[in-house]
PDB file of C-alpha atoms in Angstrom:
ATOM      1  CA  MET A   1    -154.553  56.365 -51.988  1.00 90.00           C
ATOM      2  CA  THR A   2    -157.331  55.656 -50.331  1.00 90.00           C
ATOM      3  CA  ALA A   3    -157.110  58.467 -48.157  1.00 91.00           C
ATOM      4  CA  ALA A   4    -156.701  61.381 -51.106  1.00 91.00           C
ATOM      5  CA  LEU A   5    -159.112  59.635 -53.345  1.00 92.00           C
ATOM      6  CA  ALA A   6    -161.503  60.300 -50.560  1.00 93.00           C
ATOM      7  CA  ALA A   7    -160.700  63.835 -49.781  1.00 93.00           C
ATOM      8  CA  LEU A   8    -161.455  64.854 -53.087  1.00 92.00           C
ATOM      9  CA  ALA A   9    -164.695  62.666 -52.719  1.00 92.00           C
ATOM     10  CA  LEU A  10    -165.306  64.752 -49.393  1.00 91.00           C
ATOM     11  CA  ALA A  11    -164.285  68.565 -51.364  1.00 90.00           C
ATOM     12  CA  ALA A  12    -166.088  67.643 -55.060  1.00 90.00           C
ATOM     13  CA  GLY A  13    -169.553  67.141 -51.925  1.00 87.00           C
ATOM     14  CA  TYR A  14    -168.630  69.949 -50.581  1.00 88.00           C
ATOM     15  CA  LEU A  15    -168.521  72.255 -53.433  1.00 86.00           C
ATOM     16  CA  LEU A  16    -171.574  70.874 -55.346  1.00 82.00           C
ATOM     17  CA  GLY A  17    -173.626  71.868 -51.514  1.00 84.00           C
ATOM     18  CA  ARG A  18    -172.374  75.117 -51.928  1.00 86.00           C
ATOM     19  CA  ALA A  19    -173.229  75.674 -55.782  1.00 82.00           C
ATOM     20  CA  ARG A  20    -177.050  74.250 -54.256  1.00 85.00           C
ATOM     21  CA  LEU A  21    -177.633  73.994 -58.773  1.00 85.00           C
ATOM     22  CA  GLY A  22    -180.945  72.155 -57.074  1.00 86.00           C
ATOM     23  CA  HIS A  23    -182.211  75.161 -55.798  1.00 90.00           C
ATOM     24  CA  ARG A  24    -181.048  77.144 -58.138  1.00 91.00           C
ATOM     25  CA  ALA A  25    -182.535  75.242 -60.850  1.00 91.00           C
ATOM     26  CA  SER A  26    -185.661  75.031 -58.680  1.00 92.00           C
ATOM     27  CA  ASP A  27    -185.865  78.971 -58.540  1.00 93.00           C
ATOM     28  CA  TRP A  28    -185.589  78.902 -62.423  1.00 92.00           C
ATOM     29  CA  ALA A  29    -189.248  76.900 -62.864  1.00 93.00           C
ATOM     30  CA  HIS A  30    -190.841  78.695 -59.957  1.00 92.00           C
ATOM     31  CA  TRP A  31    -189.960  82.146 -61.984  1.00 93.00           C
ATOM     32  CA  LEU A  32    -190.202  80.904 -65.336  1.00 91.00           C
ATOM     33  CA  MET A  33    -194.041  79.876 -64.589  1.00 88.00           C
ATOM     34  CA  TYR A  34    -195.038  83.109 -62.671  1.00 87.00           C
ATOM     35  CA  ARG A  35    -193.210  85.377 -64.571  1.00 87.00           C
ATOM     36  CA  ARG A  36    -195.618  87.871 -66.503  1.00 84.00           C
ATOM     37  CA  THR A  37    -194.806  86.707 -69.771  1.00 83.00           C
ATOM     38  CA  PRO A  38    -196.003  83.547 -70.322  1.00 82.00           C
ATOM     39  CA  VAL A  39    -194.270  80.715 -71.096  1.00 88.00           C
ATOM     40  CA  THR A  40    -195.937  78.727 -74.133  1.00 88.00           C
ATOM     41  CA  ARG A  41    -195.108  74.752 -74.822  1.00 90.00           C
ATOM     42  CA  ARG A  42    -193.629  75.438 -77.954  1.00 92.00           C
ATOM     43  CA  GLU A  43    -190.822  76.925 -76.013  1.00 91.00           C
ATOM     44  CA  TRP A  44    -187.992  74.478 -74.452  1.00 94.00           C
ATOM     45  CA  ARG A  45    -187.727  76.465 -71.325  1.00 92.00           C
ATOM     46  CA  TRP A  46    -191.259  75.225 -70.685  1.00 93.00           C
ATOM     47  CA  TRP A  47    -189.792  71.870 -70.811  1.00 95.00           C
ATOM     48  CA  ALA A  48    -187.321  71.673 -69.030  1.00 94.00           C
ATOM     49  CA  ALA A  49    -189.650  74.179 -66.413  1.00 94.00           C
ATOM     50  CA  ARG A  50    -191.487  70.945 -65.995  1.00 95.00           C
ATOM     51  CA  ALA A  51    -188.749  67.628 -65.445  1.00 95.00           C
ATOM     52  CA  VAL A  52    -187.388  70.029 -62.186  1.00 95.00           C
ATOM     53  CA  PHE A  53    -190.668  69.814 -61.510  1.00 94.00           C
ATOM     54  CA  ALA A  54    -191.006  65.925 -61.743  1.00 95.00           C
ATOM     55  CA  VAL A  55    -187.229  65.835 -59.973  1.00 94.00           C
ATOM     56  CA  GLU A  56    -188.661  68.156 -57.162  1.00 92.00           C
ATOM     57  CA  ILE A  57    -192.346  65.748 -56.370  1.00 91.00           C
ATOM     58  CA  ALA A  58    -190.168  62.402 -57.213  1.00 93.00           C
ATOM     59  CA  GLY A  59    -187.755  64.184 -54.187  1.00 91.00           C
ATOM     60  CA  LEU A  60    -190.322  65.272 -51.781  1.00 90.00           C
ATOM     61  CA  LEU A  61    -192.589  61.696 -52.653  1.00 92.00           C
ATOM     62  CA  LEU A  62    -189.227  59.790 -51.526  1.00 94.00           C
ATOM     63  CA  ALA A  63    -188.044  61.767 -48.267  1.00 93.00           C
ATOM     64  CA  HIS A  64    -192.028  62.529 -47.399  1.00 94.00           C
ATOM     65  CA  PRO A  65    -194.041  59.924 -49.056  1.00 93.00           C
ATOM     66  CA  VAL A  66    -197.266  60.000 -46.512  1.00 94.00           C
ATOM     67  CA  ARG A  67    -196.703  63.818 -46.148  1.00 94.00           C
ATOM     68  CA  THR A  68    -196.571  64.815 -49.495  1.00 90.00           C
ATOM     69  CA  ALA A  69    -199.719  62.250 -50.522  1.00 90.00           C
ATOM     70  CA  ARG A  70    -201.219  64.165 -48.241  1.00 92.00           C
ATOM     71  CA  ALA A  71    -200.888  67.207 -49.470  1.00 90.00           C
ATOM     72  CA  TRP A  72    -201.380  66.333 -53.183  1.00 87.00           C
ATOM     73  CA  ARG A  73    -205.657  64.953 -52.001  1.00 90.00           C
ATOM     74  CA  HIS A  74    -205.886  68.247 -49.798  1.00 90.00           C
ATOM     75  CA  ARG A  75    -204.482  70.322 -52.373  1.00 88.00           C
ATOM     76  CA  ASN A  76    -207.995  71.760 -53.458  1.00 89.00           C
ATOM     77  CA  ASP A  77    -209.836  71.873 -50.223  1.00 90.00           C
ATOM     78  CA  PRO A  78    -211.806  74.526 -49.594  1.00 92.00           C
ATOM     79  CA  PRO A  79    -211.269  77.143 -46.702  1.00 90.00           C
ATOM     80  CA  PRO A  80    -211.919  76.513 -42.660  1.00 91.00           C
ATOM     81  CA  PRO A  81    -215.433  78.413 -42.372  1.00 94.00           C
ATOM     82  CA  ARG A  82    -214.261  81.495 -40.626  1.00 94.00           C
ATOM     83  CA  GLY A  83    -214.729  81.817 -36.990  1.00 93.00           C
ATOM     84  CA  PRO A  84    -217.516  84.194 -35.574  1.00 93.00           C
ATOM     85  CA  ALA A  85    -216.623  87.996 -35.326  1.00 92.00           C
ATOM     86  CA  PRO A  86    -215.825  88.992 -32.140  1.00 91.00           C
ATOM     87  CA  ARG A  87    -218.325  91.574 -29.945  1.00 88.00           C
ATOM     88  CA  PHE A  88    -218.245  94.226 -28.158  1.00 86.00           C
ATOM     89  CA  ARG A  89    -220.286  95.372 -25.737  1.00 80.00           C
ATOM     90  CA  ARG A  90    -220.827  99.425 -25.319  1.00 77.00           C
ATOM     91  CA  LEU A  91    -220.091 100.675 -21.668  1.00 72.00           C
ATOM     92  CA  THR A  92    -223.428 103.428 -21.397  1.00 68.00           C
ATOM     93  CA  ASP A  93    -223.246 105.930 -18.656  1.00 62.00           C
ATOM     94  CA  GLU A  94    -225.939 103.786 -16.547  1.00 64.00           C
ATOM     95  CA  GLU A  95    -223.774 101.270 -16.452  1.00 60.00           C
ATOM     96  CA  PRO A  96    -221.398 100.964 -13.259  1.00 60.00           C
ATOM     97  CA  THR A  97    -217.828 100.481 -14.098  1.00 59.00           C
ATOM     98  CA  ARG A  98    -216.077  98.523 -12.147  1.00 61.00           C
TER      99      ARG A  98
END
């Protein structure tokens, strides 16, 4: 009986993993926020997407708390300064070629 329950639990976990429900919900929420027609707070879809984002952030905080906090702190930092432009020498007839 125990072996049958363990096999059933293993099969159920495998099927849930293959369904990738969290990934599908995340893709839907991101698609909803970045589509052409805006979604307002008066629609249930806006609130559902916010719930999906909250679960994502909670999962990130549980899995990688330091990395998530650092990314949140530095999310609006200005980009690093650009390096100087490369300079090229011009070869003229007066310069010897090597």
